[in-house]
Amino acid sequence: MIQVVFNGLFSGAVACLVGIGFSLIYRTARFFHFSHGIVFTSGAYFTFLFYVWLGQPLLFSILLSIIASTLLGCVMEVFVYRPLNHKGASPQLLFLASLGIYVVLQNIISTVFGDAPKTIRSGVVEEGINILGARVTPIQILIIGVSIVLVVMVAVLLKKTKMGRAMRAVANDPELAKVSGIESDRVILWTFAAGSALASIAGILMALDVDMTPTMGMNALMMGAVASIIGGIRSIPGVALGALLLGMAQHMGAWKISSQWQDAIAFFILLVFLLFRPQGFLGRKVRKATV
């Protein structure tokens, strides 16, 4: 039971980082950024490129990978989404463009690196540290620690900084924000940078724990999106709680039923929330005022 709880924490920590990045972009740009999943994958594969193929030190490779993946997310916004937005594209069209980017980049990764699983782990595989009867690896402890630190940092960014307040203003009312002198394009670009950095860090942490594949971003995106919806897409603590619930429920289901049911459990939880509490854990009901 203790091992299942720890496994749920690790899974929830990764989903939390992906979900918060997805939530930041969704509520500011107002469309389903499907390519967020490929940014997650790119973090792992950029690290493999710099560390394994180019022989750079691991920490330096991780830093370069985060920068490269962040730039990738920004390039998507500047050269694809922004021109479409200026032409009045609907959220559905932006979603299709994002899906197209995902498919193209995933195939590029498959072509360059191959479809076989890759790893950036090195050294002897150890049993792990015994914590209350559960076996926990140092990387898994690192995953939880990094997730907690980044969640706090994002919450402080949104509450205490000028850019964070601008992000919230654009998310709440883009037209009013524009009238108030806020440059929406610049705010959205910074939002993509922050969300992409979070996704890349999650991908790197995942690759340090398990093997990587070109399709790893799809499941991460779905779990992050589900976590943000059930937690409340406009609430950072809500997304964290949603990811924790999701991770625990999936691993409890794998323990009691079968690991094949993990995805089904996630989407069953999503369906329940959409039916009975669509605003999520800490979300608020939208109230419309008429004049």
Short mmCIF file of N, CA, C and O in Angstrom, two decimals, residues 43-99:
data_model
loop_
_atom_site.label_atom_id
_atom_site.label_comp_id
_atom_site.label_asym_id
_atom_site.label_seq_id
_atom_site.Cartn_x
_atom_site.Cartn_y
_atom_site.Cartn_z
N GLY A 43 11.96 17.79 -24.46
CA GLY A 43 12.86 17.96 -23.32
C GLY A 43 13.72 16.74 -23.09
O GLY A 43 14.93 16.83 -22.88
N ALA A 44 13.08 15.56 -23.17
CA ALA A 44 13.82 14.31 -22.98
C ALA A 44 14.80 14.07 -24.12
O ALA A 44 15.96 13.70 -23.89
N TYR A 45 14.36 14.28 -25.36
CA TYR A 45 15.21 13.96 -26.50
C TYR A 45 16.31 14.99 -26.73
O TYR A 45 17.40 14.64 -27.20
N PHE A 46 16.08 16.24 -26.39
CA PHE A 46 17.17 17.22 -26.43
C PHE A 46 18.26 16.83 -25.42
O PHE A 46 19.46 16.96 -25.70
N THR A 47 17.85 16.36 -24.24
CA THR A 47 18.82 15.91 -23.25
C THR A 47 19.61 14.72 -23.78
O THR A 47 20.84 14.65 -23.60
N PHE A 48 18.92 13.79 -24.42
CA PHE A 48 19.61 12.64 -25.02
C PHE A 48 20.61 13.10 -26.08
O PHE A 48 21.74 12.60 -26.17
N LEU A 49 20.21 14.07 -26.88
CA LEU A 49 21.08 14.60 -27.93
C LEU A 49 22.34 15.22 -27.34
O LEU A 49 23.47 14.88 -27.75
N PHE A 50 22.18 16.11 -26.37
CA PHE A 50 23.33 16.82 -25.81
C PHE A 50 24.19 15.90 -24.93
O PHE A 50 25.43 15.99 -24.97
N TYR A 51 23.55 15.02 -24.16
CA TYR A 51 24.28 14.21 -23.18
C TYR A 51 24.90 12.95 -23.80
O TYR A 51 26.08 12.68 -23.59
N VAL A 52 24.11 12.21 -24.56
CA VAL A 52 24.58 10.93 -25.10
C VAL A 52 25.30 11.11 -26.43
O VAL A 52 26.41 10.62 -26.63
N TRP A 53 24.68 11.84 -27.36
CA TRP A 53 25.29 11.98 -28.69
C TRP A 53 26.44 12.98 -28.72
O TRP A 53 27.45 12.74 -29.38
N LEU A 54 26.30 14.10 -28.03
CA LEU A 54 27.32 15.14 -28.08
C LEU A 54 28.28 15.10 -26.90
O LEU A 54 29.27 15.83 -26.87
N GLY A 55 27.99 14.26 -25.91
CA GLY A 55 28.91 14.03 -24.81
C GLY A 55 29.08 15.18 -23.84
O GLY A 55 30.11 15.29 -23.16
N GLN A 56 28.07 16.03 -23.69
CA GLN A 56 28.13 17.14 -22.74
C GLN A 56 27.80 16.64 -21.33
O GLN A 56 27.13 15.62 -21.16
N PRO A 57 28.25 17.35 -20.29
CA PRO A 57 27.87 16.97 -18.91
C PRO A 57 26.35 16.96 -18.74
O PRO A 57 25.63 17.75 -19.39
N LEU A 58 25.87 16.10 -17.85
CA LEU A 58 24.42 15.92 -17.72
C LEU A 58 23.70 17.21 -17.32
O LEU A 58 22.69 17.57 -17.93
N LEU A 59 24.18 17.89 -16.30
CA LEU A 59 23.50 19.11 -15.84
C LEU A 59 23.50 20.19 -16.92
O LEU A 59 22.49 20.89 -17.12
N PHE A 60 24.61 20.32 -17.64
CA PHE A 60 24.68 21.28 -18.73
C PHE A 60 23.72 20.89 -19.85
O PHE A 60 23.05 21.75 -20.45
N SER A 61 23.63 19.59 -20.12
CA SER A 61 22.71 19.09 -21.16
C SER A 61 21.26 19.37 -20.78
O SER A 61 20.44 19.75 -21.63
N ILE A 62 20.93 19.21 -19.49
CA ILE A 62 19.57 19.48 -19.03
C ILE A 62 19.23 20.96 -19.21
O ILE A 62 18.14 21.32 -19.67
N LEU A 63 20.17 21.84 -18.84
CA LEU A 63 19.95 23.28 -18.99
C LEU A 63 19.74 23.64 -20.46
O LEU A 63 18.80 24.39 -20.80
N LEU A 64 20.59 23.12 -21.35
CA LEU A 64 20.43 23.39 -22.78
C LEU A 64 19.10 22.85 -23.30
O LEU A 64 18.46 23.48 -24.14
N SER A 65 18.68 21.71 -22.79
CA SER A 65 17.43 21.10 -23.24
C SER A 65 16.22 21.94 -22.84
O SER A 65 15.28 22.11 -23.62
N ILE A 66 16.23 22.46 -21.61
CA ILE A 66 15.13 23.32 -21.16
C ILE A 66 15.05 24.57 -22.03
O ILE A 66 13.96 24.99 -22.45
N ILE A 67 16.21 25.16 -22.33
CA ILE A 67 16.24 26.36 -23.19
C ILE A 67 15.72 26.03 -24.58
O ILE A 67 14.90 26.77 -25.15
N ALA A 68 16.19 24.91 -25.15
CA ALA A 68 15.79 24.53 -26.50
C ALA A 68 14.29 24.25 -26.58
O ALA A 68 13.61 24.67 -27.53
N SER A 69 13.74 23.54 -25.59
CA SER A 69 12.31 23.22 -25.59
C SER A 69 11.47 24.47 -25.38
O SER A 69 10.39 24.61 -25.96
N THR A 70 11.95 25.37 -24.53
CA THR A 70 11.24 26.63 -24.32
C THR A 70 11.19 27.44 -25.61
O THR A 70 10.15 27.99 -25.98
N LEU A 71 12.32 27.49 -26.33
CA LEU A 71 12.35 28.18 -27.62
C LEU A 71 11.42 27.50 -28.62
O LEU A 71 10.78 28.18 -29.44
N LEU A 72 11.33 26.19 -28.57
CA LEU A 72 10.43 25.46 -29.46
C LEU A 72 8.99 25.90 -29.24
O LEU A 72 8.24 26.16 -30.20
N GLY A 73 8.57 25.98 -27.97
CA GLY A 73 7.22 26.44 -27.68
C GLY A 73 6.98 27.87 -28.15
O GLY A 73 5.91 28.20 -28.68
N CYS A 74 7.99 28.73 -27.98
CA CYS A 74 7.87 30.12 -28.41
C CYS A 74 7.79 30.23 -29.94
O CYS A 74 7.04 31.07 -30.47
N VAL A 75 8.56 29.41 -30.64
CA VAL A 75 8.52 29.40 -32.12
C VAL A 75 7.12 29.01 -32.61
O VAL A 75 6.60 29.61 -33.56
N MET A 76 6.51 28.04 -31.96
CA MET A 76 5.14 27.65 -32.33
C MET A 76 4.19 28.85 -32.21
O MET A 76 3.37 29.10 -33.09
N GLU A 77 4.34 29.57 -31.10
CA GLU A 77 3.43 30.70 -30.87
C GLU A 77 3.65 31.81 -31.89
O GLU A 77 2.70 32.34 -32.46
N VAL A 78 4.91 32.17 -32.13
CA VAL A 78 5.22 33.32 -32.98
C VAL A 78 4.93 33.04 -34.45
O VAL A 78 4.37 33.89 -35.16
N PHE A 79 5.26 31.85 -34.93
CA PHE A 79 5.19 31.58 -36.37
C PHE A 79 3.93 30.81 -36.81
O PHE A 79 3.67 30.71 -38.00
N VAL A 80 3.17 30.28 -35.85
CA VAL A 80 1.96 29.54 -36.23
C VAL A 80 0.72 30.16 -35.57
O VAL A 80 -0.19 30.65 -36.26
N TYR A 81 0.68 30.17 -34.24
CA TYR A 81 -0.54 30.59 -33.55
C TYR A 81 -0.80 32.09 -33.68
O TYR A 81 -1.94 32.50 -33.86
N ARG A 82 0.24 32.91 -33.55
CA ARG A 82 0.04 34.35 -33.60
C ARG A 82 -0.51 34.81 -34.96
O ARG A 82 -1.49 35.57 -35.00
N PRO A 83 0.07 34.36 -36.10
CA PRO A 83 -0.52 34.75 -37.39
C PRO A 83 -1.97 34.28 -37.54
O PRO A 83 -2.80 35.01 -38.08
N LEU A 84 -2.26 33.08 -37.05
CA LEU A 84 -3.64 32.59 -37.14
C LEU A 84 -4.56 33.42 -36.27
O LEU A 84 -5.70 33.73 -36.66
N ASN A 85 -4.09 33.79 -35.08
CA ASN A 85 -4.90 34.63 -34.19
C ASN A 85 -5.19 35.99 -34.81
O ASN A 85 -6.31 36.50 -34.73
N HIS A 86 -4.19 36.58 -35.45
CA HIS A 86 -4.38 37.89 -36.07
C HIS A 86 -5.34 37.83 -37.25
O HIS A 86 -5.92 38.84 -37.64
N LYS A 87 -5.51 36.63 -37.82
CA LYS A 87 -6.46 36.45 -38.91
C LYS A 87 -7.85 36.05 -38.41
O LYS A 87 -8.74 35.76 -39.21
N GLY A 88 -8.01 36.02 -37.08
CA GLY A 88 -9.31 35.70 -36.50
C GLY A 88 -9.62 34.22 -36.46
O GLY A 88 -10.80 33.84 -36.50
N ALA A 89 -8.61 33.38 -36.37
CA ALA A 89 -8.83 31.93 -36.34
C ALA A 89 -9.60 31.53 -35.08
O ALA A 89 -9.39 32.09 -33.99
N SER A 90 -10.46 30.55 -35.20
CA SER A 90 -11.23 30.05 -34.07
C SER A 90 -10.39 29.11 -33.22
O SER A 90 -9.36 28.59 -33.68
N PRO A 91 -10.80 28.85 -31.98
CA PRO A 91 -10.06 27.89 -31.14
C PRO A 91 -9.98 26.51 -31.79
O PRO A 91 -8.99 25.79 -31.61
N GLN A 92 -11.02 26.12 -32.55
CA GLN A 92 -11.00 24.82 -33.21
C GLN A 92 -9.91 24.76 -34.27
O GLN A 92 -9.20 23.75 -34.40
N LEU A 93 -9.73 25.85 -35.02
CA LEU A 93 -8.68 25.89 -36.04
C LEU A 93 -7.30 25.88 -35.39
O LEU A 93 -6.38 25.20 -35.89
N LEU A 94 -7.14 26.60 -34.30
CA LEU A 94 -5.87 26.60 -33.59
C LEU A 94 -5.55 25.21 -33.04
O LEU A 94 -4.39 24.77 -33.05
N PHE A 95 -6.59 24.52 -32.57
CA PHE A 95 -6.39 23.14 -32.09
C PHE A 95 -5.91 22.23 -33.22
O PHE A 95 -4.99 21.43 -33.03
N LEU A 96 -6.51 22.36 -34.40
CA LEU A 96 -6.09 21.53 -35.53
C LEU A 96 -4.66 21.85 -35.94
O LEU A 96 -3.88 20.95 -36.28
N ALA A 97 -4.29 23.14 -35.91
CA ALA A 97 -2.91 23.52 -36.22
C ALA A 97 -1.95 22.91 -35.20
O ALA A 97 -0.88 22.40 -35.56
N SER A 98 -2.35 22.94 -33.93
CA SER A 98 -1.53 22.36 -32.88
C SER A 98 -1.39 20.85 -33.05
O SER A 98 -0.29 20.30 -32.86
N LEU A 99 -2.47 20.20 -33.42
CA LEU A 99 -2.42 18.76 -33.67
C LEU A 99 -1.47 18.45 -34.83
O LEU A 99 -0.68 17.49 -34.78
#
